[in-house]
């Protein structure tokens, strides 16, 4: 245990005079040569938590951290509200019910054993993504799929929503992400955490 580095050649020389606390020596010598293995391939979608938010006015991009892999295989699903709630409530067993709206491959060129970051465009042209709810999955050769690191929910919206909750009321302020101005005439519906109960809808004023 000496802090060996990956993919590195080492030579260890064991001398005949190595002694234990009682003065007994090895009486033999040996030279051991070995090469350490590279680090295991690794991938992670760099989205904080389970859900990421994207501005519908801006190019839709997500960052992936990669190590010792040559490509990323990506799938993007469009979710309705019920599917979105189902995914959150049963995340470890959840599988999308529909087909991906886009599947694509991103080649990765990076030095061995050096973690790199790759910018992923969700839209084929590198532009903005249509507002809505999505699931993004990533797979890579020799990387065991993990529900937490390799898939994320994404909410793409034109708006910023600020909530204030009291004992019996919920206040919402909606502003446009492009201008920062309040958005009037937008219908908002509040649900409980698993989507099974709606607390009604209200329309934003000026």
Coordinates of C-alpha atoms in Angstrom, one line a residue:
X1 CA 0.0 0.0 0.0
X2 CA 2.1 2.9 -1.3
X3 CA -0.3 4.9 -3.5
X4 CA 0.4 3.1 -6.7
X5 CA -0.7 4.9 -9.9
X6 CA -2.7 3.2 -12.6
X7 CA -1.1 1.9 -15.8
X8 CA 2.4 2.2 -14.3
X9 CA 5.4 -0.1 -14.2
X10 CA 6.9 -0.8 -10.8
X11 CA 10.0 -2.7 -9.5
X12 CA 10.1 -3.7 -5.9
X13 CA 13.4 -4.9 -4.4
X14 CA 13.3 -7.0 -1.3
X15 CA 16.7 -7.1 0.4
X16 CA 18.2 -10.0 2.6
X17 CA 18.6 -7.7 5.6
X18 CA 15.0 -6.9 6.3
X19 CA 14.5 -7.6 10.0
X20 CA 11.4 -8.1 12.3
X21 CA 11.3 -6.5 15.8
X22 CA 13.2 -9.5 17.2
X23 CA 16.2 -9.3 14.8
X24 CA 15.2 -12.1 12.5
X25 CA 16.1 -11.2 8.9
X26 CA 14.7 -12.5 5.6
X27 CA 18.1 -13.9 4.5
X28 CA 16.9 -13.8 0.9
X29 CA 16.5 -11.2 -1.8
X30 CA 13.9 -10.9 -4.5
X31 CA 13.0 -8.4 -7.2
X32 CA 9.3 -8.2 -8.2
X33 CA 8.2 -6.3 -11.3
X34 CA 4.6 -5.6 -12.1
X35 CA 2.3 -3.1 -14.0
X36 CA -0.8 -1.8 -12.5
X37 CA -4.1 -1.9 -14.4
X38 CA -5.9 1.2 -15.8
X39 CA -8.8 2.6 -13.9
X40 CA -12.2 1.1 -14.5
X41 CA -14.3 2.8 -17.2
X42 CA -16.7 5.3 -15.6
X43 CA -19.5 7.6 -16.8
X44 CA -21.8 10.1 -14.9
X45 CA -24.4 12.6 -16.0
X46 CA -23.5 15.8 -14.2
X47 CA -27.0 16.8 -13.2
X48 CA -27.5 17.6 -9.5
X49 CA -29.9 15.2 -7.9
X50 CA -32.6 13.3 -9.9
X51 CA -34.0 16.3 -11.8
X52 CA -32.3 19.0 -13.9
X53 CA -33.9 22.1 -15.4
X54 CA -33.0 23.6 -18.7
X55 CA -33.9 27.0 -20.2
X56 CA -36.0 26.5 -23.4
X57 CA -34.5 29.7 -24.8
X58 CA -31.0 28.3 -24.7
X59 CA -29.2 25.4 -26.4
X60 CA -30.2 22.2 -24.5
X61 CA -27.0 20.8 -23.1
X62 CA -25.9 18.4 -20.3
X63 CA -22.4 17.6 -19.1
X64 CA -21.1 14.1 -18.7
X65 CA -18.0 13.1 -16.8
X66 CA -16.1 10.2 -18.5
X67 CA -13.1 8.1 -17.7
X68 CA -11.4 5.4 -19.9
X69 CA -14.3 4.9 -22.3
X70 CA -14.4 5.5 -26.1
X71 CA -18.0 6.4 -26.6
X72 CA -21.4 7.3 -25.1
X73 CA -24.7 5.8 -26.2
X74 CA -27.5 8.2 -25.4
X75 CA -31.3 7.9 -25.4
X76 CA -33.8 10.7 -24.9
X77 CA -37.4 10.1 -23.9
X78 CA -40.4 12.5 -23.8
X79 CA -42.6 12.0 -20.8
X80 CA -46.1 13.2 -20.0
X81 CA -47.0 14.3 -16.5
X82 CA -48.2 11.0 -15.3
X83 CA -45.1 9.2 -16.5
X84 CA -43.0 11.9 -14.9
X85 CA -44.5 11.2 -11.5
X86 CA -44.3 7.5 -12.0
X87 CA -40.6 7.7 -12.7
X88 CA -39.9 9.7 -9.5
X89 CA -41.9 7.4 -7.3
X90 CA -40.4 4.1 -8.5
X91 CA -37.0 5.3 -9.8
X92 CA -35.0 2.1 -9.2
X93 CA -37.5 -0.1 -11.1
X94 CA -38.9 2.4 -13.5
X95 CA -38.5 1.8 -17.3
X96 CA -39.9 4.3 -19.9
X97 CA -43.1 3.0 -21.5
X98 CA -42.5 4.6 -24.9
X99 CA -39.8 4.7 -27.5
X100 CA -36.9 7.2 -27.4
X101 CA -37.5 10.4 -29.4
X102 CA -33.8 10.4 -30.1
X103 CA -30.9 7.9 -29.9
X104 CA -27.4 8.9 -30.8
X105 CA -23.7 8.1 -30.1
X106 CA -20.9 10.4 -29.0
X107 CA -17.3 9.4 -29.5
X108 CA -14.9 10.2 -26.7
X109 CA -11.3 11.0 -27.1
X110 CA -9.5 11.4 -23.8
X111 CA -6.1 10.5 -22.2
X112 CA -6.0 7.2 -20.3
X113 CA -6.9 7.5 -16.6
X114 CA -7.8 11.1 -16.9
X115 CA -11.4 12.2 -16.1
X116 CA -12.8 14.4 -18.8
X117 CA -16.1 16.3 -19.3
X118 CA -18.1 16.0 -22.4
X119 CA -20.8 18.5 -23.5
X120 CA -23.9 16.7 -24.8
X121 CA -26.3 18.4 -27.2
X122 CA -29.9 17.0 -26.7
X123 CA -31.1 18.5 -29.9
X124 CA -29.6 17.2 -33.2
X125 CA -28.7 20.7 -34.4
X126 CA -27.3 21.8 -31.0
X127 CA -30.1 24.2 -30.5
X128 CA -32.9 24.5 -27.9
X129 CA -35.2 21.7 -26.9
X130 CA -39.0 22.0 -27.0
X131 CA -40.5 22.7 -23.5
X132 CA -41.6 19.6 -21.7
X133 CA -40.5 16.7 -19.5
X134 CA -37.7 14.3 -20.5
X135 CA -35.6 11.3 -19.4
X136 CA -32.0 11.1 -20.6
X137 CA -30.1 7.8 -20.4
X138 CA -26.4 7.2 -21.1
X139 CA -24.5 3.9 -21.5
X140 CA -20.9 3.2 -22.3
X141 CA -18.8 0.1 -23.1
X142 CA -17.6 -1.9 -20.0
X143 CA -19.6 0.4 -17.7
X144 CA -22.3 -1.2 -15.6
X145 CA -25.5 0.7 -15.9
X146 CA -26.5 2.5 -12.7
X147 CA -30.0 4.1 -12.3
X148 CA -28.7 7.1 -10.4
X149 CA -25.6 8.1 -12.4
X150 CA -26.6 7.1 -15.9
X151 CA -30.1 8.6 -16.2
X152 CA -31.7 11.9 -15.2
X153 CA -35.1 13.6 -15.5
X154 CA -35.0 16.9 -17.3
X155 CA -37.6 19.8 -17.2
X156 CA -37.3 22.2 -20.1
X157 CA -39.2 25.4 -19.6
X158 CA -39.5 29.0 -20.8
X159 CA -40.3 30.1 -17.2
X160 CA -38.8 30.4 -13.8
X161 CA -41.2 29.5 -10.9
X162 CA -40.7 30.7 -7.4
X163 CA -43.0 29.2 -4.7
X164 CA -43.9 30.3 -1.2
X165 CA -45.7 27.9 1.1
X166 CA -47.6 28.7 4.3
X167 CA -49.8 26.5 6.4
X168 CA -52.8 26.7 4.1
X169 CA -51.7 28.6 1.0
X170 CA -49.2 28.3 -1.9
X171 CA -48.1 31.4 -3.7
X172 CA -46.4 31.2 -7.1
X173 CA -44.4 33.9 -9.0
X174 CA -43.7 33.1 -12.7
X175 CA -41.2 35.0 -14.7
X176 CA -39.9 34.6 -18.3
X177 CA -36.4 33.2 -18.4
X178 CA -35.5 35.3 -21.5
X179 CA -36.7 38.7 -20.2
X180 CA -37.1 38.3 -16.4
X181 CA -40.6 39.8 -16.6
X182 CA -43.7 38.4 -14.9
X183 CA -45.8 36.1 -17.0
X184 CA -49.6 36.6 -16.9
X185 CA -52.3 34.3 -18.1
X186 CA -50.4 31.1 -17.4
X187 CA -52.4 28.3 -15.9
X188 CA -50.7 26.5 -13.0
X189 CA -51.8 23.2 -11.4
X190 CA -50.4 22.0 -8.0
X191 CA -50.1 18.3 -7.2
X192 CA -49.0 16.4 -4.2
X193 CA -45.6 14.7 -4.3
X194 CA -46.6 11.6 -6.1
X195 CA -49.1 13.2 -8.6
X196 CA -52.1 11.4 -7.3
X197 CA -53.9 14.5 -5.9
X198 CA -54.4 17.8 -7.7
X199 CA -55.0 20.9 -5.5
X200 CA -56.6 22.8 -8.4
X201 CA -55.5 25.2 -11.0
X202 CA -55.0 29.0 -11.0
X203 CA -54.1 31.5 -13.6
X204 CA -51.3 34.0 -13.1
X205 CA -52.1 37.7 -13.2
X206 CA -50.0 40.6 -14.3

